[in-house]
Coordinates of C-alpha atoms in Angstrom, one line a residue:
M830 CA 0.0 0.1 -0.1
D831 CA 1.3 3.6 -1.1
T832 CA 2.4 6.0 1.7
Y833 CA 0.1 8.9 1.6
I834 CA 0.7 12.3 3.3
K835 CA -2.4 14.6 3.6
F836 CA -2.1 18.1 2.5
E837 CA -2.7 19.5 5.9
D838 CA 0.2 17.4 7.2
L839 CA 2.8 18.4 4.7
I840 CA 4.4 21.2 6.6
D841 CA 5.8 18.7 9.1
A842 CA 6.2 15.5 7.0
D843 CA 9.4 13.8 6.3
L844 CA 10.1 13.1 2.7
T845 CA 10.2 9.3 1.8
V846 CA 11.0 7.8 -1.7
E847 CA 8.0 6.7 -3.4
A848 CA 5.5 8.3 -1.0
I849 CA 2.7 10.4 -2.5
Y850 CA 2.1 13.9 -1.1
E851 CA -1.5 15.4 -1.7
G852 CA -2.1 18.5 -3.3
G853 CA -4.5 21.2 -1.8
P854 CA -8.3 21.3 -2.5
K855 CA -8.2 24.5 -4.5
D856 CA -7.6 24.8 -8.3
N857 CA -4.5 27.4 -7.9
V858 CA -1.0 27.5 -7.0
S859 CA -2.0 27.6 -3.1
A860 CA -2.6 23.7 -3.5
D861 CA 0.9 23.0 -4.8
P862 CA 2.4 20.5 -2.3
I863 CA 6.0 21.1 -3.2
S864 CA 6.2 24.8 -2.2
K865 CA 4.5 23.9 1.2
I866 CA 6.9 21.0 1.8
L867 CA 9.9 22.8 0.9
K868 CA 9.1 26.6 1.4
C869 CA 10.2 27.4 -2.1
E870 CA 8.6 28.6 -5.4
N871 CA 5.2 27.1 -6.2
M872 CA 5.4 27.1 -10.2
G873 CA 7.3 25.4 -13.1
G874 CA 10.1 22.6 -13.1
F875 CA 12.5 24.3 -11.0
R876 CA 11.2 25.3 -7.6
I877 CA 14.3 27.3 -6.1
S878 CA 14.8 28.8 -2.7
G879 CA 17.5 31.4 -2.0
S880 CA 19.1 34.2 -3.9
K881 CA 19.3 33.5 -7.7
K882 CA 21.0 36.8 -8.5
D883 CA 24.3 35.8 -6.6
H884 CA 23.8 32.2 -6.8
R885 CA 23.3 31.5 -3.1
Y886 CA 20.8 28.8 -3.5
R887 CA 19.4 27.0 -0.6
L888 CA 17.8 24.1 -2.2
C889 CA 16.0 23.2 -5.5
G890 CA 12.9 21.3 -5.9
I891 CA 12.4 19.7 -9.4
Y892 CA 9.1 18.7 -10.7
T893 CA 8.5 16.5 -13.9
D894 CA 5.3 14.9 -15.2
L895 CA 7.7 12.1 -17.1
V896 CA 5.4 12.1 -20.0
N897 CA 6.3 15.0 -22.2
P898 CA 7.3 13.8 -25.5
D899 CA 9.2 16.9 -26.3
W900 CA 11.0 16.9 -23.2
P901 CA 11.3 13.2 -22.1
D902 CA 12.5 13.4 -18.6
I903 CA 13.5 9.9 -17.4
I904 CA 14.3 8.3 -14.0
E905 CA 16.3 5.3 -14.6
K906 CA 15.4 3.4 -11.2
E907 CA 17.7 0.3 -12.0
T908 CA 20.8 3.0 -12.2
G909 CA 19.6 5.9 -10.0
K910 CA 20.3 8.3 -13.2
F911 CA 17.9 11.1 -13.4
I912 CA 17.6 12.8 -17.0
Y913 CA 16.0 16.2 -16.8
F914 CA 15.7 18.9 -19.5
G915 CA 16.0 22.6 -18.6
D916 CA 13.3 25.5 -18.8
N917 CA 14.1 27.1 -22.1
R918 CA 11.3 25.3 -23.8
S919 CA 10.2 27.9 -26.5
H920 CA 12.0 29.8 -29.0
G921 CA 12.4 33.6 -28.4
K922 CA 15.0 33.5 -25.6
N923 CA 18.5 32.5 -25.4
L924 CA 19.8 29.4 -23.5
H925 CA 20.1 31.5 -20.0
E926 CA 17.3 34.1 -20.2
T927 CA 14.5 31.8 -18.7
P928 CA 12.3 34.0 -16.4
K929 CA 12.6 31.2 -13.4
G930 CA 16.3 31.0 -13.7
G931 CA 16.3 27.3 -14.1
N932 CA 19.1 27.3 -17.0
Q933 CA 21.2 29.6 -15.1
L934 CA 21.0 27.4 -11.9
L935 CA 22.1 24.3 -14.1
K936 CA 24.9 26.1 -15.5
Y937 CA 26.2 27.4 -12.2
V938 CA 26.0 24.0 -10.2
F939 CA 27.4 21.9 -13.3
E940 CA 30.4 24.5 -13.3
Q941 CA 30.8 24.1 -9.6
L942 CA 30.8 20.2 -10.0
H943 CA 33.5 20.5 -12.7
L944 CA 35.8 22.6 -10.6
G945 CA 35.5 20.5 -7.5
N946 CA 33.5 23.0 -5.7
R947 CA 30.6 20.9 -4.4
I948 CA 30.0 22.8 -1.2
S949 CA 28.4 25.5 -3.3
I950 CA 25.9 23.1 -4.9
P951 CA 22.5 23.0 -3.2
P952 CA 20.5 19.8 -2.5
F953 CA 17.9 18.9 -5.1
F954 CA 14.7 17.3 -4.2
I955 CA 13.0 15.4 -7.2
F956 CA 9.3 15.1 -7.7
S957 CA 6.9 13.5 -10.1
K958 CA 3.4 13.9 -11.2
S959 CA 1.4 11.0 -9.2
G960 CA -1.6 11.1 -11.9
R961 CA -4.0 12.3 -9.4
R962 CA -4.6 16.2 -9.3
R963 CA -1.8 17.9 -7.9
D964 CA -0.5 15.1 -5.8
V965 CA 3.3 14.6 -6.3
V966 CA 5.5 11.3 -5.6
F967 CA 9.0 11.9 -4.0
Q968 CA 11.6 10.3 -6.1
G969 CA 14.5 11.3 -3.9
I970 CA 17.4 13.6 -3.3
A971 CA 19.6 14.1 -6.3
V972 CA 23.3 15.7 -7.1
P973 CA 24.5 16.8 -10.5
G974 CA 26.5 14.1 -12.5
H975 CA 26.5 10.4 -12.4
P976 CA 29.3 8.0 -11.9
D977 CA 28.8 6.4 -15.3
I978 CA 28.8 9.9 -17.3
N979 CA 31.8 12.2 -17.9
D980 CA 32.1 15.8 -17.5
T981 CA 31.8 16.6 -21.0
E982 CA 28.2 14.8 -21.3
D983 CA 26.5 15.4 -17.9
L984 CA 25.2 18.9 -18.9
V985 CA 24.7 19.6 -22.8
A986 CA 23.0 22.2 -24.8
I987 CA 20.8 20.7 -27.4
W988 CA 19.0 22.4 -30.4
K989 CA 15.4 22.1 -30.9
L990 CA 12.9 23.1 -33.4
K991 CA 9.4 24.5 -32.8
K992 CA 7.1 26.3 -35.1
G993 CA 10.0 26.5 -37.5
K994 CA 12.2 28.2 -35.0
R995 CA 15.6 26.8 -33.7
F996 CA 16.4 27.3 -30.0
Q997 CA 18.8 25.8 -27.4
N998 CA 17.9 24.2 -24.1
Y999 CA 19.9 22.0 -21.5
K1000 CA 19.9 18.3 -21.1
S1001 CA 21.2 17.6 -17.7
I1002 CA 21.9 14.2 -15.8
F1003 CA 21.7 13.8 -12.0
T1004 CA 22.3 10.9 -9.6
I1005 CA 19.5 10.2 -7.1
L1006 CA 21.5 9.2 -3.9
D1007 CA 20.7 5.9 -1.9
V1008 CA 18.7 7.8 0.7
A1009 CA 15.2 6.2 1.7
T1010 CA 14.0 9.2 4.0
V1011 CA 15.0 13.1 4.2
K1012 CA 14.2 14.3 7.6
R1013 CA 11.9 17.3 8.1
E1014 CA 14.6 18.7 10.6
W1015 CA 17.2 19.0 7.6
I1016 CA 14.7 21.0 5.5
E1017 CA 14.2 23.2 8.3
D1018 CA 18.0 23.4 9.0
I1019 CA 18.6 24.3 5.3
Q1020 CA 15.8 27.3 5.2
N1021 CA 17.5 28.6 8.5
G1022 CA 20.9 28.5 6.5
H1023 CA 22.5 25.7 8.2
T1024 CA 22.8 23.2 5.3
F1025 CA 25.6 21.1 6.8
T1026 CA 24.1 19.7 10.0
S1027 CA 23.7 16.2 11.8
N1028 CA 20.2 16.1 10.2
A1029 CA 21.7 15.9 6.6
P1030 CA 21.8 12.4 5.0
K1031 CA 25.4 10.7 5.4
E1032 CA 25.2 9.9 1.6
W1033 CA 24.8 13.6 0.6
L1034 CA 27.3 14.7 3.1
E1035 CA 29.6 12.0 1.6
W1036 CA 29.3 13.2 -1.7
V1037 CA 30.0 16.8 -0.9
E1038 CA 33.1 16.0 0.9
T1039 CA 34.6 13.4 -1.6
G1040 CA 32.7 13.3 -4.7
F1041 CA 31.7 9.8 -4.2
Y1042 CA 28.1 8.9 -5.7
K1043 CA 25.9 6.2 -4.1
P1044 CA 23.3 6.0 -6.3
L1045 CA 19.7 4.8 -5.4
V1046 CA 19.7 1.4 -7.3
A1047 CA 16.6 -0.7 -7.5
E1048 CA 16.9 -4.2 -8.9
R1049 CA 13.7 -5.5 -10.4
T1050 CA 12.1 -8.1 -8.2
I1051 CA 10.3 -9.4 -11.2
E1052 CA 12.6 -10.8 -13.8
H1053 CA 10.1 -10.7 -16.9
R1054 CA 8.1 -7.7 -17.9
T1055 CA 4.3 -8.1 -18.2
R1056 CA 2.3 -7.5 -21.4
K1057 CA 1.0 -4.2 -19.9
E1058 CA 4.7 -3.2 -19.2
Q1059 CA 5.8 -4.1 -22.8
I1060 CA 2.9 -2.2 -24.6
P1061 CA 3.5 1.8 -24.5
S1062 CA 1.2 3.5 -21.8
S1063 CA 2.3 6.8 -23.2
A1064 CA -0.3 7.8 -26.2
I1065 CA 2.5 9.2 -28.1
R1066 CA 4.7 6.3 -27.9
Y1067 CA 1.7 3.9 -28.8
A1068 CA 0.9 5.9 -32.0
M1069 CA 4.7 6.0 -33.0
V1070 CA 5.0 2.3 -32.8
E1071 CA 1.8 2.0 -34.5
A1072 CA 3.1 4.1 -37.5
I1073 CA 5.8 1.5 -37.8
I1074 CA 3.5 -1.4 -37.7
E1075 CA 1.4 0.2 -40.5
H1076 CA 4.3 1.3 -42.5
F1077 CA 5.8 -2.4 -42.8
K1078 CA 2.3 -4.1 -43.0
G1079 CA 2.0 -3.8 -46.8
H1080 CA 5.8 -3.2 -47.5
P1081 CA 6.9 -5.1 -50.8
K1082 CA 10.1 -6.4 -49.0
G1083 CA 7.9 -7.8 -46.1
E1084 CA 9.6 -8.9 -42.9
Y1085 CA 13.1 -8.1 -44.5
A1086 CA 12.4 -4.4 -44.5
F1087 CA 11.4 -4.3 -41.0
E1088 CA 14.2 -6.4 -39.8
E1089 CA 16.5 -3.8 -41.3
C1090 CA 14.7 -1.1 -39.3
A1091 CA 14.8 -3.3 -36.1
A1092 CA 18.7 -3.5 -36.5
L1093 CA 18.9 0.0 -36.7
L1094 CA 16.8 0.6 -33.8
A1095 CA 18.9 -1.6 -31.8
K1096 CA 21.8 0.3 -33.1
M1097 CA 20.1 3.5 -31.9
M1098 CA 19.5 2.0 -28.5
D1099 CA 23.3 1.4 -27.9
S1100 CA 26.0 3.1 -30.1
N1101 CA 28.5 0.2 -29.0
I1102 CA 26.7 -1.9 -31.8
I1103 CA 29.0 -0.7 -34.6
N1104 CA 27.7 -2.9 -37.5
Y1105 CA 25.2 -5.3 -38.4
D1106 CA 24.3 -7.5 -41.5
L1107 CA 20.9 -9.1 -42.5
T1108 CA 21.3 -12.8 -43.4
R1109 CA 19.4 -14.8 -46.0
P1110 CA 16.1 -16.2 -45.4
W1111 CA 16.1 -19.5 -43.2
R1112 CA 14.1 -22.7 -44.4
D1113 CA 11.5 -21.9 -41.6
G1114 CA 10.8 -18.6 -43.2
G1115 CA 12.6 -16.6 -40.6
R1116 CA 15.5 -14.1 -41.2
D1117 CA 18.0 -12.4 -38.6
A1118 CA 20.8 -10.2 -38.4
I1119 CA 24.1 -10.7 -37.0
G1120 CA 26.6 -7.9 -35.8
K1121 CA 29.5 -6.7 -33.7
Y1122 CA 29.3 -5.2 -30.3
R1123 CA 32.2 -3.1 -29.0
I1124 CA 33.5 -3.3 -25.4
G1125 CA 36.2 -0.9 -24.4
L1126 CA 37.8 1.9 -25.8
N1127 CA 38.5 2.1 -29.6
Q1128 CA 42.3 1.6 -29.1
N1129 CA 41.9 -1.6 -27.1
A1130 CA 38.3 -2.7 -27.8
V1131 CA 37.0 -6.2 -27.7
Y1132 CA 34.4 -7.0 -30.2
V1133 CA 31.6 -9.6 -29.4
D1134 CA 29.1 -11.2 -31.8
F1135 CA 25.3 -10.9 -31.4
A1136 CA 22.3 -12.1 -33.3
L1137 CA 19.0 -10.2 -33.9
E1138 CA 15.7 -11.4 -34.8
A1139 CA 12.6 -9.2 -35.4
K1140 CA 8.9 -9.5 -35.5
C1141 CA 6.6 -6.7 -36.7
K1142 CA 3.2 -7.4 -35.2
G1143 CA 0.2 -5.5 -33.8
F1144 CA -0.3 -4.9 -30.3
S1145 CA -2.8 -7.6 -29.8
S1146 CA -0.6 -10.3 -31.1
G1147 CA 2.3 -11.5 -29.0
S1148 CA 5.5 -13.6 -29.7
G1149 CA 5.9 -17.0 -28.1
I1150 CA 8.3 -19.7 -27.4
K1151 CA 8.5 -20.9 -30.9
E1152 CA 9.8 -17.5 -32.0
T1153 CA 12.1 -16.7 -29.3
S1154 CA 13.5 -20.5 -29.4
R1155 CA 14.3 -19.6 -33.0
L1156 CA 16.7 -16.8 -31.9
I1157 CA 18.1 -18.9 -29.1
S1158 CA 18.8 -21.8 -31.4
R1159 CA 20.9 -19.4 -33.5
L1160 CA 23.0 -18.1 -30.9
R1161 CA 25.5 -20.9 -31.1
Y1162 CA 29.0 -19.3 -30.6
R1163 CA 27.5 -15.6 -30.6
Q1164 CA 27.7 -14.0 -27.3
F1165 CA 24.0 -12.7 -27.0
G1166 CA 20.8 -11.9 -28.9
I1167 CA 18.4 -9.2 -29.4
F1168 CA 14.7 -10.0 -30.1
V1169 CA 12.8 -6.9 -31.3
T1170 CA 9.1 -6.9 -31.5
T1171 CA 6.6 -3.9 -32.2
S1172 CA 4.3 -5.9 -29.6
Y1173 CA 5.3 -8.0 -26.6
V1174 CA 6.5 -11.5 -25.7
S1175 CA 4.4 -13.8 -23.8
N1176 CA 4.7 -14.3 -20.1
Q1177 CA 5.8 -18.1 -20.8
A1178 CA 8.3 -17.1 -23.3
Y1179 CA 9.7 -14.3 -21.3
E1180 CA 9.8 -16.4 -18.2
E1181 CA 11.8 -19.3 -20.1
I1182 CA 14.6 -16.8 -21.4
K1183 CA 15.1 -15.6 -18.0
A1184 CA 14.6 -18.9 -15.9
D1185 CA 17.3 -20.7 -18.4
G1186 CA 19.6 -17.7 -18.5
H1187 CA 19.7 -17.3 -22.0
P1188 CA 21.6 -14.1 -23.0
V1189 CA 18.8 -12.7 -24.8
I1190 CA 17.7 -8.7 -24.7
I1191 CA 13.9 -8.3 -25.5
M1192 CA 13.1 -5.0 -27.3
C1193 CA 9.3 -4.4 -27.0
A1194 CA 6.9 -2.0 -28.4
N1195 CA 7.6 0.4 -25.3
D1196 CA 11.2 0.2 -25.6
I1197 CA 11.0 1.1 -29.2
G1198 CA 9.0 4.3 -28.3
L1199 CA 11.6 5.2 -25.6
I1200 CA 14.3 4.7 -28.2
L1201 CA 12.7 6.8 -30.8
E1202 CA 12.0 9.6 -28.2
S1203 CA 15.7 9.6 -26.9
N1204 CA 16.8 10.0 -30.4
G1205 CA 14.7 13.0 -31.2
Y1206 CA 11.6 11.5 -32.8
R1207 CA 8.8 12.5 -30.7
T1208 CA 5.8 12.9 -33.1
V1209 CA 4.0 10.5 -35.4
E1210 CA 5.0 12.7 -38.4
N1211 CA 8.6 12.7 -37.3
V1212 CA 8.4 8.8 -37.2
K1213 CA 6.4 8.6 -40.5
E1214 CA 9.3 10.9 -42.2
W1215 CA 12.0 8.7 -40.8
L1216 CA 10.4 5.6 -42.1
R1217 CA 9.7 7.2 -45.7
N1218 CA 13.5 8.3 -45.9
L1219 CA 15.1 5.1 -45.0
F1220 CA 12.8 2.4 -45.8
P1221 CA 10.7 3.6 -48.8
Y1222 CA 8.4 1.2 -50.7
L1223 CA 10.5 1.7 -53.9

């Protein structure tokens, strides 16, 4: 059962990861729970407390709905990585002219991070939309950067196009620390100008002092994903994958054309897939691809073989043991396989892959939607144009 904190109790509440904090009854900013919890601003993605003018920030709450297709914020609960886009979300202003000051804050904290001046970086409190009115879910306390990301990639300015106009916004990467509960007393300490107290989480203090990241890493308790988890819940992802299904439904090259698309999607998923070749048809009617995966730096990399098989199906038609077994049987000396489907893999087939320890990656419909979004394809028309250009009917 979810932990649920009532609106009238917010001012005295601790912050617990995955707890839901109720919004107020009125339909205006006074109902915002984040500002009541943190005593910060009550609107926007960045909820800053402190002085923006001289960068004397006390703390920052970050709010994300996690569903905006143009700005696909992501919380990777398996790695503790939080990807968040800045607040310059329309043309007409430069990168650092946002009225709420969110991008200025990002620029400042990542500069301090790269200089090793972590003591000047405020704590970040991450909240997401719960799906019910103004209620929010506390996702954890975060710090800029991540142990798997170097300092040239943790904050990047990306170009976007809206209504024919180009503009820049930030893409930032944070680490959600392994802190289950943030004490109310620490929030009060921060607001009173005393951040480094005995009430502060020891994982946060350790990061400030040493730069050591201890991410909140959550391993999946269920090894296989259900059908519901494999089919996109986001309407835009659903429509984008549906566009792929429709494009290849009547394609003159048939399944072969989609397998080329599937191999490209796999490469978009992981840039360490450096090449792939489609094979000849098998006697059972199947085709697959074989390729090379790079491990290590270019100068001393090791290359391992993988096999890929793809199925272009409607959402109501899953792939079963017969189809996944075909890929498993073709692994032979290859190190791993990738099974790509525009639909889902059945529970029985998925469970068998996991239970038997087969080195097979399942790329389902929802994964395809996420891959497209992360590579800049965030509308159905974007995807259709991509398909027409790369996989024409001619």
